[in-house]
Short mmCIF file of C-alpha atoms in Angstrom, two decimals:
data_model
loop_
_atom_site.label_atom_id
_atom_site.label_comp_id
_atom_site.label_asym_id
_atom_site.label_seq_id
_atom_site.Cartn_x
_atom_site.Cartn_y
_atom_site.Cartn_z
CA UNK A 1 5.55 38.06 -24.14
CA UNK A 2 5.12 39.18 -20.50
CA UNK A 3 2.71 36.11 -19.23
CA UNK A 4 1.89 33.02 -20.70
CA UNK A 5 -2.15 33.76 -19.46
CA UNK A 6 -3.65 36.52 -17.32
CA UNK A 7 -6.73 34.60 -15.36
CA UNK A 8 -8.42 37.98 -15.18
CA UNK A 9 -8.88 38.39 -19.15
CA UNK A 10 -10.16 34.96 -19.35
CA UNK A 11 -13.08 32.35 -18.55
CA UNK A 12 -12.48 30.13 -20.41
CA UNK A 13 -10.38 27.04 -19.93
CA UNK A 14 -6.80 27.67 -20.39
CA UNK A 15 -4.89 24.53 -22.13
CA UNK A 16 -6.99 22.10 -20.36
CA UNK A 17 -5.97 18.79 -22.66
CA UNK A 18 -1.75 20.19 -22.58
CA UNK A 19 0.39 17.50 -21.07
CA UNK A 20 3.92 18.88 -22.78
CA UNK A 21 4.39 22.46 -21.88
CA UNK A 22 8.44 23.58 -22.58
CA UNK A 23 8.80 27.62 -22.45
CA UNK A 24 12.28 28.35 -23.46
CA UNK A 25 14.64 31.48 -23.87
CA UNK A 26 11.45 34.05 -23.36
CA UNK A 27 13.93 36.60 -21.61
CA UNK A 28 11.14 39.23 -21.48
CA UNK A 29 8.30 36.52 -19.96
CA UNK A 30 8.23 37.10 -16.07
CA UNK A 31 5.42 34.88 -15.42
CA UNK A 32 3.78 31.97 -16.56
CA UNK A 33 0.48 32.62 -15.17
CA UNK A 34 -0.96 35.78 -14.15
CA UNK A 35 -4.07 35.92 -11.89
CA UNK A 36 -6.87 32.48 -10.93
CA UNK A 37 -7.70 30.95 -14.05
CA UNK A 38 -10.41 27.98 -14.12
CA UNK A 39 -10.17 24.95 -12.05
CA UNK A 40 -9.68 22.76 -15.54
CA UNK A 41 -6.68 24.71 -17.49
CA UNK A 42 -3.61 23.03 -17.82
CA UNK A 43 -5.61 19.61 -15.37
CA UNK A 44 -3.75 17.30 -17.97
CA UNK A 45 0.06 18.78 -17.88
CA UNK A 46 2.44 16.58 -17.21
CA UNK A 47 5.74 17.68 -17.93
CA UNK A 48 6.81 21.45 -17.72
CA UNK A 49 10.52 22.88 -18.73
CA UNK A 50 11.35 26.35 -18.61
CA UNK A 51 14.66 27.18 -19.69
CA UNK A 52 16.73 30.47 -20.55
CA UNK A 53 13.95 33.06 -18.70
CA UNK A 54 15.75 35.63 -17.28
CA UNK A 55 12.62 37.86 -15.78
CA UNK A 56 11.30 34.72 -14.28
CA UNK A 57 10.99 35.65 -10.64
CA UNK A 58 8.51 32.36 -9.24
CA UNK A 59 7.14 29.29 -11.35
CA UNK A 60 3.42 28.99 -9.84
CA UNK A 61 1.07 30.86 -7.48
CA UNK A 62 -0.50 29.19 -5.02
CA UNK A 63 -3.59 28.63 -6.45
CA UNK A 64 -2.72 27.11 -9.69
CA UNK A 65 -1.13 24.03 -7.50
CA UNK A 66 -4.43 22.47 -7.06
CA UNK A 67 -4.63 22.72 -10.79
CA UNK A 68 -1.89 20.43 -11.60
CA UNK A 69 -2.57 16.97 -10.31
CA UNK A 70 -0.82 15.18 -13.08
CA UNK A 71 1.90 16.93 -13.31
CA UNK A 72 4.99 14.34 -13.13
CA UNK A 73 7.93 16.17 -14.54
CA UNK A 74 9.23 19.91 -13.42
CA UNK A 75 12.55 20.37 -15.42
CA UNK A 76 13.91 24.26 -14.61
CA UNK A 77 17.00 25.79 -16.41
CA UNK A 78 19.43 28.56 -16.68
CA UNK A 79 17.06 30.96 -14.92
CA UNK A 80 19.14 33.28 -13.10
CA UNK A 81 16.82 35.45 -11.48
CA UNK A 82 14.58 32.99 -10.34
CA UNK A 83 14.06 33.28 -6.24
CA UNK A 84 11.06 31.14 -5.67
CA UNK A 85 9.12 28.32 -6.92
CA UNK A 86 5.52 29.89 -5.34
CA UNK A 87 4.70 33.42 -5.10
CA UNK A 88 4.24 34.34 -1.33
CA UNK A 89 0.81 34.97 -0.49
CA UNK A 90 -0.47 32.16 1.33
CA UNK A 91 -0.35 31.39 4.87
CA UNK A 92 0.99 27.98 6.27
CA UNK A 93 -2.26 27.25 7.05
CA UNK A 94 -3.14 27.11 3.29
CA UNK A 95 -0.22 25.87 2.12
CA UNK A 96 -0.78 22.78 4.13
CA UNK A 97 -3.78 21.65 1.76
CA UNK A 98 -1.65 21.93 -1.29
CA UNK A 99 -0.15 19.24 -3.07
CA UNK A 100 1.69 18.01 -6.17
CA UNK A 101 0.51 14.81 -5.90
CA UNK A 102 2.23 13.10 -9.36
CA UNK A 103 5.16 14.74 -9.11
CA UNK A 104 8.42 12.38 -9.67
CA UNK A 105 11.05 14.16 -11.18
CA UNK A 106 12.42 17.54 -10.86
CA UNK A 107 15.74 18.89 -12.35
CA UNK A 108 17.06 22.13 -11.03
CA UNK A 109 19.90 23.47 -13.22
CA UNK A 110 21.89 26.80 -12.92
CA UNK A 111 19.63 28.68 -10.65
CA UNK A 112 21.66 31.03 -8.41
CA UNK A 113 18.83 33.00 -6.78
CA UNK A 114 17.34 29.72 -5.74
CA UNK A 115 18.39 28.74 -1.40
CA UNK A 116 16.20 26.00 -0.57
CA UNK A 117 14.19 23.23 -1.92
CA UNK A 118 11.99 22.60 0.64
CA UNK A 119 8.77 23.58 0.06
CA UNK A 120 8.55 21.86 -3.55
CA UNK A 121 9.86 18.94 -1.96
CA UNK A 122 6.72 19.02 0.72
CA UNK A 123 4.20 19.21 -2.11
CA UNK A 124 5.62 16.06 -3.75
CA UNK A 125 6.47 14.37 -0.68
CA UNK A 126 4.75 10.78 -1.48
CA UNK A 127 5.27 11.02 -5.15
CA UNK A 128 8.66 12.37 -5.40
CA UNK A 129 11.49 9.28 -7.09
CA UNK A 130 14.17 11.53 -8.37
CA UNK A 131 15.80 14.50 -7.42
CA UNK A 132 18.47 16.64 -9.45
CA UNK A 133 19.94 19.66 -8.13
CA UNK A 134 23.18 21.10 -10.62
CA UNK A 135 24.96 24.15 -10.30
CA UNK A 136 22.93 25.37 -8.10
CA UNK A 137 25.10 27.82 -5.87
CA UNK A 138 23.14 28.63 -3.09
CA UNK A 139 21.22 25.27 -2.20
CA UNK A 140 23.09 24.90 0.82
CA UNK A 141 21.06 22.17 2.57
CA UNK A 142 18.82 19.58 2.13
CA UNK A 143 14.93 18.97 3.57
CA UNK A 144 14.81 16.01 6.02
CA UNK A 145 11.62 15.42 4.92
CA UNK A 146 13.50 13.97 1.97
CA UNK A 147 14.74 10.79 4.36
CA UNK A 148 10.89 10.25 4.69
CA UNK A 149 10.27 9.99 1.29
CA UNK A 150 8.99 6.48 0.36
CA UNK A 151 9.37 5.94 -3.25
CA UNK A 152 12.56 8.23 -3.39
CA UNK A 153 15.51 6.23 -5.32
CA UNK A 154 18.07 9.16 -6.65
CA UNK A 155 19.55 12.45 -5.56
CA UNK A 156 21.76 14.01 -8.00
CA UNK A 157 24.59 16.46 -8.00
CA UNK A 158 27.74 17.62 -8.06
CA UNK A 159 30.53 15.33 -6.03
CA UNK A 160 31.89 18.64 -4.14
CA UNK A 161 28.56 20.03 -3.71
CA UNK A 162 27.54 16.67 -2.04
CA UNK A 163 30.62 16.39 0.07
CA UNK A 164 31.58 20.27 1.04
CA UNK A 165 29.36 22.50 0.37
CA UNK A 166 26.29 20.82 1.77
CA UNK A 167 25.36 21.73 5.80
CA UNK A 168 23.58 18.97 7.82
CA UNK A 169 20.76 19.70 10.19
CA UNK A 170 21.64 15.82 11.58
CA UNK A 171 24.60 13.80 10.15
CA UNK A 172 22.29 10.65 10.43
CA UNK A 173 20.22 12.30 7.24
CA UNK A 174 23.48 12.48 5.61
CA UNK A 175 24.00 8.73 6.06
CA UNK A 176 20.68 7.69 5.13
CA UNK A 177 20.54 9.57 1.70
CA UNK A 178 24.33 8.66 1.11
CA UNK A 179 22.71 5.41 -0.25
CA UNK A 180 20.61 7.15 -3.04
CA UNK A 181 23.04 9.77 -4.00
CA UNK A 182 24.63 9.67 -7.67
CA UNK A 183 27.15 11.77 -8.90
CA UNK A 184 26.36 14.44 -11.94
CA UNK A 185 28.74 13.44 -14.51
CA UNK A 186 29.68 17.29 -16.21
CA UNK A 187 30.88 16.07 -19.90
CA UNK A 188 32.39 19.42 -20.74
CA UNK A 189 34.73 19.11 -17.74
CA UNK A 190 35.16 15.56 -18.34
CA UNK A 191 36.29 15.78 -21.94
CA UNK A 192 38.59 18.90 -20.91
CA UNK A 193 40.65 16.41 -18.24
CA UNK A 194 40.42 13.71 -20.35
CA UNK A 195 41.84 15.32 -22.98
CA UNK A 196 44.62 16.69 -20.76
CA UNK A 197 45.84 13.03 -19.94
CA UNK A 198 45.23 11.94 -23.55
CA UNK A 199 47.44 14.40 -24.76
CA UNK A 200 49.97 13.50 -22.10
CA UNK A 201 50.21 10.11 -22.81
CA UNK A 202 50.02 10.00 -26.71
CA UNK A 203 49.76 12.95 -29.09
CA UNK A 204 48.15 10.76 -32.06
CA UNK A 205 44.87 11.97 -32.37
CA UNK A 206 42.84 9.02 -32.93
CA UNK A 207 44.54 7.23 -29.56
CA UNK A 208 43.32 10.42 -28.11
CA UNK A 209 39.90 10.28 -29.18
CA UNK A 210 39.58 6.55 -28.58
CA UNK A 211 40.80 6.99 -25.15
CA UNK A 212 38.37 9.80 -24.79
CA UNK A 213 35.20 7.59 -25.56
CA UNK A 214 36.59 4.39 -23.68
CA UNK A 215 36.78 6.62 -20.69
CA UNK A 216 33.13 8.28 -21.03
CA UNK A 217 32.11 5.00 -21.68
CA UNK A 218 33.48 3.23 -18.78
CA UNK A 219 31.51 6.20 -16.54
CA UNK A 220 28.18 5.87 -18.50
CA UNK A 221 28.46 2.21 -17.62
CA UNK A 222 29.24 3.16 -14.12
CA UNK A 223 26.47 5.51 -13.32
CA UNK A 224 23.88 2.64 -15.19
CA UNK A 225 25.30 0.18 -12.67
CA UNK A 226 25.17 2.38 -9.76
CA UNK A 227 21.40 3.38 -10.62
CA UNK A 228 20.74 -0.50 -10.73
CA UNK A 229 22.07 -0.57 -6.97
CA UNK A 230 19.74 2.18 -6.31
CA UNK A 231 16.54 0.28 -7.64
CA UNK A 232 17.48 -2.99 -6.46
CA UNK A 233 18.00 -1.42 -2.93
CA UNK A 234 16.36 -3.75 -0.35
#
């Protein structure tokens, strides 16, 4: 499958009652949406994951954004070639009237291609709550738009990513989003260094896998109570 719709081929409607759209491992698919397709497809979707498309070069073109005004969840995945969330052909002008307005969440996971986050983040400026950005080599910065946010309670990602790898525009937007950030707990790596000190303390296996799921515990518990922080924030 090459596209998911071509606008061009069709009148019609296209999904217009979806709200749960997940497209996953379609390595051939490069687009979702080929071409203007009517003002009510896909008016109801609300949460979209795309995971494991390797031809994916952009999520949306512009003119579909007007088309999704309940969309609340954007969850993207393992998409290596992906270098864009819009195709370019608008102006700034245009852009300007566009708008995600229900957008909350948005997960960005092992996207290398992907530099900056900014323009997704302007659509969803007065919805956006949650932010999660993992593995994602070349985000190098953050929007400051994103210290204007008003409903915004969590940025997530890696500690080093956070702390080294991330350049500042201002150090003050550093300090005022230091209050919302939560660290991504990897569970692969943890179990690996876990295991490492388990084994170095006490061979016995069962001590070892006890120790193991007191210590994932203890974090779980951790990140729960640090979220709580978050939304009790005054």
């Amino acid at each position: 499958m090459e596209i998911l719709a071509e606008g061009k081929e069709l009148e019609e409607d296209i999904f217009p009652n979806l709200e749960d759209l997940r497209l996953h491992d379609l390595l051939r698919s490069s687009n979702i949406v080929e071409g203007h397709v009517s003002p009510r497809s896909f008016a109801n979707l609300k949460f979209l994951s795309l995971e494991k498309r390797d031809n994916l070069r952009y999520i949306f073109s512009w003119s579909m954004i007007k088309q999704l005004p309940k969309l609340e969840t954007l969850y993207i995945s393992n998409c290596k070639n992906l270098e864009d969330f819009f195709e370019e052909n608008a102006t700034e002008t245009e852009i300007v009237n566009y708008e995600l307005p229900s957008l909350k969440f948005f997960t960005l996971k092992c996207l290398p291609k992907i530099f900056s986050i900014d323009k997704i983040v302007a659509l969803a400026l007065s919805s956006i709550e949650e932010v999660y950005t993992i593995h994602c080599i070349s985000v190098k910065s953050l929007p400051r738009s994103l210290v204007n946010a008003p409903r915004l309670m969590i940025v997530t990602g890696q500690r080093k990513w956070w702390d080294e790898e991330l350049q500042w525009e201002d150090y003050t937007i550093k300090q005022q989003l230091q209050p919302l950030f939560k660290v991504h707990l990897d569970l692969n790596l943890f179990l690996l260094e876990t295991s490492k000190i388990g084994i170095w303390a006490n061979k016995d296996r069962n001590l070892l896998i006890f120790s193991v799921f007191c210590s994932f515990a203890f974090c779980v518990w951790l990140q729960r109570m640090n979220s709580c922080i978050v939304l009790f924030k005054f």
